[in-house]
Short mmCIF file of C-alpha atoms and ligand atoms in Angstrom, two decimals:
data_model
loop_
_atom_site.label_atom_id
_atom_site.label_comp_id
_atom_site.label_asym_id
_atom_site.label_seq_id
_atom_site.Cartn_x
_atom_site.Cartn_y
_atom_site.Cartn_z
CA MET A 212 -0.05 -16.89 -19.49
CA ALA A 213 0.81 -15.41 -16.10
CA VAL A 214 1.38 -11.95 -14.74
CA GLU A 215 4.49 -12.21 -12.58
CA LEU A 216 5.88 -9.75 -10.04
CA ILE A 217 9.49 -9.53 -11.19
CA ALA A 218 11.02 -6.63 -9.22
CA THR A 219 10.26 -4.24 -6.38
CA GLY A 220 11.41 -0.87 -5.09
CA ARG A 221 10.66 1.60 -2.33
CA ALA A 222 11.34 5.17 -1.29
CA VAL A 223 11.08 6.59 2.20
CA PRO A 224 11.78 10.20 3.22
CA SER A 225 14.88 10.76 5.35
CA ARG A 226 13.13 12.68 8.16
CA ARG A 227 12.25 10.30 11.00
CA VAL A 228 9.66 11.43 13.51
CA SER A 229 9.49 9.41 16.73
CA ASN A 230 6.55 8.98 19.07
CA GLU A 231 8.36 11.22 21.53
CA ASP A 232 8.50 13.96 18.88
CA ILE A 233 4.72 13.75 18.44
CA ALA A 234 4.17 13.76 22.19
CA LYS A 235 5.75 17.22 22.24
CA THR A 236 2.84 18.65 20.25
CA VAL A 237 -0.25 16.59 21.25
CA ASP A 238 -1.35 14.94 24.50
CA THR A 239 -0.03 11.42 23.95
CA SER A 240 2.94 9.24 24.89
CA ASP A 241 5.33 6.76 23.35
CA GLU A 242 3.89 4.10 25.64
CA TRP A 243 0.28 4.74 24.52
CA ILE A 244 1.12 4.77 20.81
CA ARG A 245 3.23 1.60 21.00
CA SER A 246 0.74 -0.34 23.10
CA HIS A 247 -2.33 0.71 21.06
CA THR A 248 -0.85 0.53 17.55
CA GLY A 249 2.66 -1.01 17.48
CA ILE A 250 4.01 2.21 15.95
CA GLU A 251 7.41 3.55 17.07
CA SER A 252 8.21 6.09 14.36
CA ARG A 253 7.23 7.35 10.92
CA TYR A 254 9.01 9.16 8.07
CA ILE A 255 7.76 12.52 6.88
CA ALA A 256 8.47 14.11 3.49
CA ASP A 257 10.25 17.45 3.29
CA ASP A 258 8.01 20.45 2.63
CA ASP A 259 9.16 20.74 -0.98
CA ALA A 260 8.63 17.02 -1.79
CA ALA A 261 5.44 15.84 -3.50
CA VAL A 262 4.04 12.33 -3.73
CA SER A 263 5.30 11.95 -7.31
CA ASP A 264 8.88 12.43 -6.06
CA LEU A 265 8.53 9.40 -3.79
CA ALA A 266 6.70 7.43 -6.49
CA VAL A 267 9.41 8.08 -9.09
CA GLU A 268 12.19 7.07 -6.68
CA ALA A 269 10.40 3.82 -5.76
CA ALA A 270 9.71 3.08 -9.45
CA ARG A 271 13.35 3.69 -10.43
CA ASN A 272 14.49 1.35 -7.68
CA ALA A 273 12.15 -1.38 -8.98
CA LEU A 274 13.39 -0.89 -12.58
CA LYS A 275 16.99 -1.00 -11.35
CA MET A 276 16.38 -4.24 -9.49
CA ALA A 277 14.92 -5.85 -12.62
CA VAL A 278 18.04 -4.86 -14.59
CA ASP A 279 20.52 -5.80 -11.82
CA ARG A 280 18.92 -9.21 -11.28
CA ALA A 281 18.72 -9.84 -15.05
CA GLU A 282 14.97 -10.32 -14.93
CA VAL A 283 14.83 -8.37 -18.21
CA GLY A 284 17.03 -8.05 -21.28
CA GLU A 285 17.32 -4.24 -21.10
CA LYS A 286 20.63 -2.85 -19.91
CA SER A 287 19.46 0.17 -17.90
CA PRO A 288 16.41 1.31 -15.91
CA GLU A 289 15.86 4.10 -18.47
CA GLU A 290 15.80 1.62 -21.36
CA LEU A 291 13.43 -0.59 -19.36
CA ALA A 292 11.12 2.35 -18.60
CA GLU A 293 10.64 2.86 -22.33
CA THR A 294 9.18 -0.64 -22.64
CA LEU A 295 6.45 -0.09 -20.01
CA ASP A 296 2.90 -0.40 -21.29
CA LEU A 297 1.12 0.80 -18.17
CA ILE A 298 1.63 2.70 -14.93
CA VAL A 299 -0.99 2.33 -12.19
CA LEU A 300 -0.47 4.60 -9.20
CA GLY A 301 -2.43 4.14 -5.99
CA THR A 302 -2.57 7.29 -3.89
CA THR A 303 -4.84 9.44 -1.76
CA THR A 304 -2.48 12.39 -1.84
CA GLN A 305 -2.07 13.35 -5.50
CA ASP A 306 0.35 16.14 -6.44
CA TYR A 307 -2.57 18.17 -7.82
CA TYR A 308 -6.23 18.07 -6.85
CA GLY A 309 -8.36 16.27 -9.47
CA CYS A 310 -6.02 16.56 -12.43
CA PRO A 311 -3.60 15.74 -13.83
CA ALA A 312 -3.38 12.16 -12.63
CA THR A 313 -0.15 11.86 -10.64
CA SER A 314 0.68 8.71 -12.63
CA CYS A 315 1.10 10.98 -15.70
CA LEU A 316 3.76 13.01 -13.87
CA VAL A 317 5.51 9.77 -12.95
CA GLN A 318 5.26 8.48 -16.53
CA ASN A 319 6.86 11.68 -17.83
CA ARG A 320 9.76 11.66 -15.36
CA LEU A 321 10.50 7.97 -15.92
CA GLY A 322 10.55 8.49 -19.69
CA ALA A 323 7.94 5.72 -20.04
CA LYS A 324 6.83 7.18 -23.36
CA LYS A 325 4.49 4.43 -24.50
CA ALA A 326 2.89 3.68 -21.12
CA ALA A 327 -0.75 4.42 -20.38
CA ALA A 328 -1.12 5.97 -16.93
CA MET A 329 -3.90 6.00 -14.37
CA ASP A 330 -4.43 6.68 -10.68
CA VAL A 331 -6.38 4.37 -8.40
CA THR A 332 -7.96 6.12 -5.44
CA VAL A 333 -9.46 3.71 -2.97
CA ALA A 334 -7.31 4.89 -0.06
CA CYS A 335 -5.31 2.18 1.70
CA SER A 336 -6.71 -0.55 -0.57
CA SER A 337 -5.33 1.18 -3.68
CA PHE A 338 -2.30 -1.06 -4.16
CA ILE A 339 -4.42 -4.23 -3.94
CA TYR A 340 -6.98 -2.82 -6.40
CA GLY A 341 -4.13 -1.47 -8.56
CA LEU A 342 -2.37 -4.82 -8.81
CA GLU A 343 -5.55 -6.53 -10.00
CA THR A 344 -6.30 -3.68 -12.42
CA ALA A 345 -2.82 -3.81 -13.94
CA ALA A 346 -2.85 -7.61 -14.23
CA ALA A 347 -6.27 -7.53 -15.88
CA LEU A 348 -5.16 -4.88 -18.38
CA LEU A 349 -2.02 -6.85 -19.24
CA SER A 350 -4.08 -10.00 -19.70
CA SER A 351 -6.77 -8.37 -21.86
CA ASP A 352 -4.49 -7.29 -24.73
CA ARG A 353 -1.64 -9.34 -26.16
CA ARG A 354 0.33 -6.17 -27.01
CA ARG A 355 0.64 -5.17 -23.35
CA ARG A 356 3.46 -6.87 -21.50
CA ARG A 357 4.86 -4.75 -18.68
CA ALA A 358 3.31 -2.59 -16.00
CA LEU A 359 4.44 -0.71 -12.93
CA VAL A 360 2.11 -0.68 -9.96
CA ILE A 361 3.01 1.96 -7.40
CA GLY A 362 1.54 2.89 -4.03
CA ALA A 363 2.72 6.31 -2.85
CA GLU A 364 1.58 8.70 -0.14
CA THR A 365 2.38 11.95 1.57
CA LEU A 366 -0.24 11.47 4.28
CA SER A 367 1.51 14.09 6.40
CA ARG A 368 -0.14 16.67 4.08
CA ILE A 369 -3.67 15.53 4.92
CA THR A 370 -3.14 14.83 8.61
CA ASP A 371 -4.72 16.97 11.30
CA TRP A 372 -1.66 17.36 13.50
CA THR A 373 -3.86 18.52 16.40
CA ASP A 374 -5.93 15.29 16.47
CA ARG A 375 -4.11 12.82 18.71
CA GLU A 376 -6.25 9.86 17.65
CA SER A 377 -5.27 10.06 13.98
CA CYS A 378 -2.00 12.01 13.74
CA ILE A 379 -0.05 9.31 15.54
CA LEU A 380 -0.96 6.78 12.85
CA PHE A 381 0.31 8.16 9.56
CA GLY A 382 3.60 8.30 7.65
CA ASP A 383 4.89 9.01 4.13
CA GLY A 384 6.52 6.64 1.63
CA ALA A 385 6.20 4.76 -1.64
CA GLY A 386 6.58 1.24 -2.98
CA ALA A 387 6.56 -0.13 -6.52
CA VAL A 388 6.26 -3.50 -8.22
CA LEU A 389 7.18 -4.32 -11.81
CA LEU A 390 4.83 -6.78 -13.52
CA GLU A 391 5.58 -8.78 -16.64
CA LYS A 392 3.27 -11.06 -18.57
CA ARG A 393 5.12 -14.31 -19.25
CA GLU A 394 4.48 -17.77 -20.53
CA GLY A 395 3.30 -19.54 -17.41
CA ALA A 396 5.89 -21.16 -15.17
CA PRO A 397 4.19 -23.76 -13.02
CA ALA A 398 3.82 -22.88 -9.36
CA LYS A 399 5.80 -25.04 -6.94
CA ARG A 400 2.87 -26.10 -4.79
CA GLY A 401 -0.29 -27.86 -5.73
CA ILE A 402 -1.94 -24.65 -6.81
CA SER A 403 -4.01 -24.53 -9.97
CA LYS A 404 -2.26 -21.47 -11.43
CA ASP A 405 1.16 -20.50 -12.72
CA ARG A 406 3.51 -18.17 -10.87
CA GLY A 407 2.38 -14.60 -10.50
CA LEU A 408 -0.91 -13.08 -9.42
CA VAL A 409 -3.30 -15.99 -8.88
CA ARG A 410 -6.45 -14.27 -7.74
CA THR A 411 -7.75 -11.20 -5.98
CA VAL A 412 -10.63 -10.50 -3.64
CA LEU A 413 -12.01 -6.96 -3.88
CA GLY A 414 -14.86 -5.38 -1.98
CA ALA A 415 -16.45 -2.22 -0.66
CA ASP A 416 -18.97 -1.20 1.95
CA GLY A 417 -19.98 2.33 1.05
CA SER A 418 -22.27 2.58 4.06
CA GLY A 419 -19.09 3.33 6.02
CA TRP A 420 -18.15 6.31 3.79
CA GLU A 421 -18.07 8.76 6.71
CA ASN A 422 -15.73 6.71 8.89
CA LEU A 423 -12.59 7.90 7.08
CA ILE A 424 -13.14 11.10 5.20
CA ILE A 425 -11.62 14.34 3.93
CA ARG A 426 -14.74 16.46 4.25
CA ARG A 427 -13.73 19.70 2.61
CA GLY A 428 -12.53 20.56 -0.88
CA GLY A 429 -14.62 18.21 -3.04
CA SER A 430 -17.82 19.00 -4.96
CA ARG A 431 -19.98 18.35 -1.86
CA ASN A 432 -18.20 20.96 0.27
CA PRO A 433 -16.01 23.10 -1.95
CA TRP A 434 -13.85 25.85 -0.52
CA LYS A 435 -15.66 29.15 -1.02
CA THR A 436 -14.08 32.25 -2.48
CA GLY A 437 -12.81 34.50 0.28
CA GLU A 438 -13.18 31.82 2.96
CA THR A 439 -10.48 31.87 5.60
CA VAL A 440 -8.95 28.44 5.80
CA ALA A 441 -8.08 27.47 9.36
CA ILE A 442 -6.69 24.05 8.52
CA ASN A 443 -5.79 22.19 5.32
CA PRO A 444 -8.06 19.43 4.01
CA HIS A 445 -7.46 16.62 6.46
CA VAL A 446 -8.62 13.12 7.32
CA GLU A 447 -11.32 12.68 9.93
CA MET A 448 -11.61 9.18 11.34
CA ASN A 449 -13.97 7.10 13.42
CA GLY A 450 -11.14 4.92 14.71
CA ARG A 451 -13.19 2.31 16.52
CA ALA A 452 -15.57 1.73 13.55
CA VAL A 453 -12.62 1.37 11.16
CA TYR A 454 -10.91 -0.99 13.60
CA ASN A 455 -13.92 -3.30 13.80
CA PHE A 456 -14.44 -3.26 10.04
CA ALA A 457 -10.76 -4.00 9.47
CA VAL A 458 -10.63 -7.04 11.73
CA ARG A 459 -13.72 -8.49 10.05
CA VAL A 460 -12.69 -7.96 6.42
CA ILE A 461 -9.09 -9.04 6.93
CA THR A 462 -10.34 -12.28 8.46
CA GLU A 463 -12.88 -12.87 5.69
CA THR A 464 -10.50 -11.97 2.86
CA ILE A 465 -7.69 -14.28 3.99
CA ALA A 466 -10.18 -17.10 4.49
CA ALA A 467 -11.71 -16.53 1.03
CA LEU A 468 -8.36 -16.48 -0.76
CA MET A 469 -7.26 -19.74 0.88
CA GLU A 470 -10.61 -21.45 0.44
CA GLU A 471 -10.88 -20.65 -3.27
CA GLU A 472 -7.58 -22.44 -3.94
CA SER A 473 -8.10 -25.15 -1.28
CA LEU A 474 -5.06 -23.94 0.65
CA THR A 475 -4.26 -24.25 4.32
CA ILE A 476 -2.20 -21.80 6.31
CA GLN A 477 0.76 -24.20 6.08
CA ASP A 478 0.83 -23.55 2.32
CA ILE A 479 1.21 -19.79 2.81
CA ALA A 480 4.76 -18.47 3.26
CA ARG A 481 3.82 -14.94 4.30
CA ILE A 482 0.78 -12.72 4.80
CA ILE A 483 1.48 -9.06 4.14
CA PRO A 484 -1.25 -6.98 5.72
CA HIS A 485 -1.85 -3.28 5.24
CA GLN A 486 0.14 -1.76 8.10
CA ALA A 487 -2.55 0.21 9.92
CA ASN A 488 -2.41 -1.09 13.47
CA ALA A 489 -0.56 -4.17 14.76
CA ARG A 490 -3.52 -4.94 17.04
CA ILE A 491 -5.88 -5.22 14.06
CA VAL A 492 -3.58 -7.82 12.51
CA GLN A 493 -3.18 -9.71 15.79
CA ALA A 494 -6.96 -9.81 16.31
CA ALA A 495 -7.56 -11.12 12.77
CA GLY A 496 -4.80 -13.71 13.18
CA LYS A 497 -6.33 -14.92 16.42
CA ARG A 498 -9.76 -15.34 14.83
CA LEU A 499 -8.26 -17.43 12.03
CA GLY A 500 -5.89 -19.35 14.30
CA ILE A 501 -2.91 -18.09 12.28
CA PRO A 502 0.40 -17.76 14.17
CA GLU A 503 1.62 -14.17 14.48
CA GLU A 504 4.92 -14.92 12.71
CA LYS A 505 3.05 -15.56 9.42
CA PHE A 506 2.21 -11.87 9.24
CA PHE A 507 4.93 -9.48 8.14
CA LEU A 508 4.80 -6.29 10.18
CA ASN A 509 7.01 -3.24 9.73
CA ILE A 510 4.50 -0.73 11.10
CA GLY A 511 6.83 -0.05 14.03
CA LYS A 512 9.23 1.73 11.69
CA TYR A 513 7.02 3.34 9.04
CA ALA A 514 3.55 3.69 10.69
CA ASN A 515 0.57 3.63 8.30
CA THR A 516 1.63 4.72 4.79
CA SER A 517 -1.76 3.83 3.25
CA SER A 518 -1.44 2.54 -0.31
CA ALA A 519 2.36 2.41 0.05
CA SER A 520 2.42 0.05 3.01
CA ILE A 521 2.06 -3.25 1.15
CA PRO A 522 4.53 -2.53 -1.69
CA ILE A 523 7.07 -1.18 0.84
CA ALA A 524 6.69 -4.42 2.80
CA LEU A 525 7.02 -6.51 -0.39
CA ASP A 526 10.24 -4.69 -1.25
CA GLU A 527 11.70 -5.16 2.23
CA LEU A 528 11.00 -8.89 2.08
CA ASN A 529 12.21 -9.23 -1.49
CA ARG A 530 15.48 -7.32 -0.99
CA SER A 531 16.32 -9.22 2.17
CA GLU A 532 15.74 -12.50 0.31
CA GLN A 533 12.91 -13.46 2.62
CA LEU A 534 10.73 -14.30 -0.36
CA ARG A 535 11.70 -17.25 -2.55
CA ARG A 536 10.40 -18.17 -5.98
CA GLY A 537 7.33 -20.32 -5.60
CA ASP A 538 6.40 -18.93 -2.18
CA LEU A 539 2.71 -18.31 -1.71
CA VAL A 540 2.06 -14.80 -0.47
CA ILE A 541 -1.18 -13.14 0.56
CA THR A 542 -1.62 -9.37 0.71
CA VAL A 543 -4.65 -8.05 2.55
CA GLY A 544 -5.90 -4.58 3.36
CA PHE A 545 -8.72 -2.14 3.91
CA GLY A 546 -9.24 1.58 3.71
CA ALA A 547 -11.54 4.56 3.36
CA GLY A 548 -14.65 3.99 1.31
CA LEU A 549 -14.82 1.68 3.07
CA THR A 550 -12.90 -0.68 0.80
CA TYR A 551 -10.98 -3.90 1.25
CA GLY A 552 -9.24 -6.64 -0.67
CA GLY A 553 -6.42 -9.13 -0.93
CA ASN A 554 -4.14 -10.69 -3.53
CA LEU A 555 -2.93 -14.28 -3.64
CA ILE A 556 0.48 -14.36 -5.33
CA VAL A 557 2.89 -17.11 -6.23
CA TRP A 558 6.22 -15.26 -5.88
O1 UT7 B 175 -5.70 2.87 7.06
C1 UT7 B 175 -6.84 3.02 7.84
C2 UT7 B 175 -6.60 4.10 8.87
N1 UT7 B 175 -7.22 4.01 10.13
C3 UT7 B 175 -7.16 2.96 10.99
O2 UT7 B 175 -6.71 1.90 10.70
C4 UT7 B 175 -7.70 3.22 12.36
C5 UT7 B 175 -8.23 1.98 13.04
N2 UT7 B 175 -8.41 2.26 14.46
C6 UT7 B 175 -7.38 2.21 15.33
O3 UT7 B 175 -6.25 1.91 14.98
C7 UT7 B 175 -7.68 2.49 16.78
O4 UT7 B 175 -9.08 2.61 16.95
C8 UT7 B 175 -6.98 3.80 17.29
C9 UT7 B 175 -5.47 3.58 17.38
C10 UT7 B 175 -7.27 4.97 16.40
C11 UT7 B 175 -7.48 4.12 18.72
O5 UT7 B 175 -7.20 3.04 19.58
P1 UT7 B 175 -8.33 2.46 20.54
O6 UT7 B 175 -7.71 1.41 21.35
O7 UT7 B 175 -9.51 2.10 19.68
O8 UT7 B 175 -8.64 3.68 21.47
P2 UT7 B 175 -10.05 4.39 21.74
O9 UT7 B 175 -10.43 5.23 20.56
O10 UT7 B 175 -11.02 3.38 22.25
O11 UT7 B 175 -9.65 5.37 22.91
C12 UT7 B 175 -9.26 4.91 24.20
C13 UT7 B 175 -8.77 6.09 25.00
C14 UT7 B 175 -9.69 7.30 24.93
O12 UT7 B 175 -9.68 7.93 26.19
P3 UT7 B 175 -10.91 7.72 27.23
O13 UT7 B 175 -12.12 8.22 26.51
O14 UT7 B 175 -10.94 6.24 27.49
O15 UT7 B 175 -10.50 8.53 28.40
C15 UT7 B 175 -9.02 8.20 23.94
O16 UT7 B 175 -9.29 9.57 24.14
O17 UT7 B 175 -7.52 6.52 24.49
C16 UT7 B 175 -7.56 7.92 24.23
N3 UT7 B 175 -6.66 8.21 23.11
C17 UT7 B 175 -5.37 8.50 23.30
N4 UT7 B 175 -4.63 8.61 24.42
C18 UT7 B 175 -3.33 8.92 24.27
C19 UT7 B 175 -6.95 8.22 21.79
N5 UT7 B 175 -5.83 8.52 21.09
C20 UT7 B 175 -4.85 8.70 22.02
C21 UT7 B 175 -3.48 9.04 21.92
N6 UT7 B 175 -2.76 9.12 23.07
N7 UT7 B 175 -2.85 9.22 20.74
#
C-alpha cells in the first residue's frame, strides 16, 4: 500500500509588490533584497481576502487537475471533493484566532462532507509535517483513502511593515496536494518502497522558540481590555539565528533522507526547499556538494510564503511537466518553533 501524490494546485493573489515598492516605505533597496535573499517580488492578498480563500482556490485547482488528468474516476471536482476523507491545512495565519480550525472552513466550502479536518501549525514546516500526518492517517485506517494537504498563508497580515529586516521576506499564497492510498506501484529506481511518500524526517528545537515569534495575543501576553493597539500581532525575527539554524538542518535533513534509503544525489531528480532565502539553500548545497540546479527555487517571484512555499513549488513543477512519474523528489524546510523536516517522495 502506498500513499501517492496524484494532483496539485496553487493560488496566488493578483497584487504583485516589487522590491522597489517596498523601498518606498522602508530604508532598503532592490539591490540589497536581491543580493541578500534572491527575492524580486511577492504577491499580497487583497484586504477582504482571508487565508481560507486562497486555500479553497488551491484545493479546487488540485481537484480539477485530478479530474482533468483522469487520475480519478469522478467526473467533476465537486464530486471528487465529496470523496475526501481528510483535509490537513498548514497555516500560521488562520482566518480566526484559535477556533474554528481554518481547515473546517475549507471543508465546508469544498463540500467535502465526509472529510475530517485539522490545522497543522508549525509555521513554515507545516506542509512537511502535514504531508506525513495525512499519509499516516490514511495508512492507519483502511476506510480512509483520499486526503488534501494544503499550505496556505496571508503572511502580509502578520508582517511588521516598518521592520526592514523581515518585511522584505514575506508573501501570500497557497498550494495543495491530493493524496490517494493505492495498491503499491513499484518505484522506478532501486528504492525499497512503492511510489508515493517514502519517508519523512521531522524535528524541532524548542530552545529557539524566541527566534521567530508573534509575541502578543496568545495566553502568555493577551491583549488587555481597553489597551490601545499600536500595531497588529506581527512576527519578530532573529534573522541571523534562523539563518544559521536553517543551513544546518537543511543539510542534515537531506543527508538523512538519502542515507536512510542508500541514495546518492544522482538518484534525486529535484530538491524542493522551503523558499526562505536563496542564500540559505546555496549554503546548504555547498556543504553537501550538491549542484545548485538540483534545487528548485521560485523565491524570486513569490518570496517566502511559509507553509505554502513547498506545495506552490510542487504545483509549478508538476504543471510544467518538470516532474515525471518515478522521479525521486526531496522536500526540505524549517520554520518557527524552531521546527524542521523533509519528505522523500517517489513522484
Ligand atoms: O521562514 C523562516 C523565516 N525567516 C528566515 O528565513 C530568515 C533567515 N535569515 C535571513 O534570511 C537573513 O538573516 C536576513 C535576510 C533576514 C538578513 O540578511 P543578513 O545577510 O543576515 O543581514 P544582517 O542581519 O547580517 O544585516 C546586515 C546589514 C545590517 O546593517 P549593519 O548593521 O551591517 O550596518 C542590517 O541593518 O544589513 C542591514 N539590513 C538591511 N539593509 C537594507 C537588514 N535588512 C536590510 C534591508 N535593507 N532590508
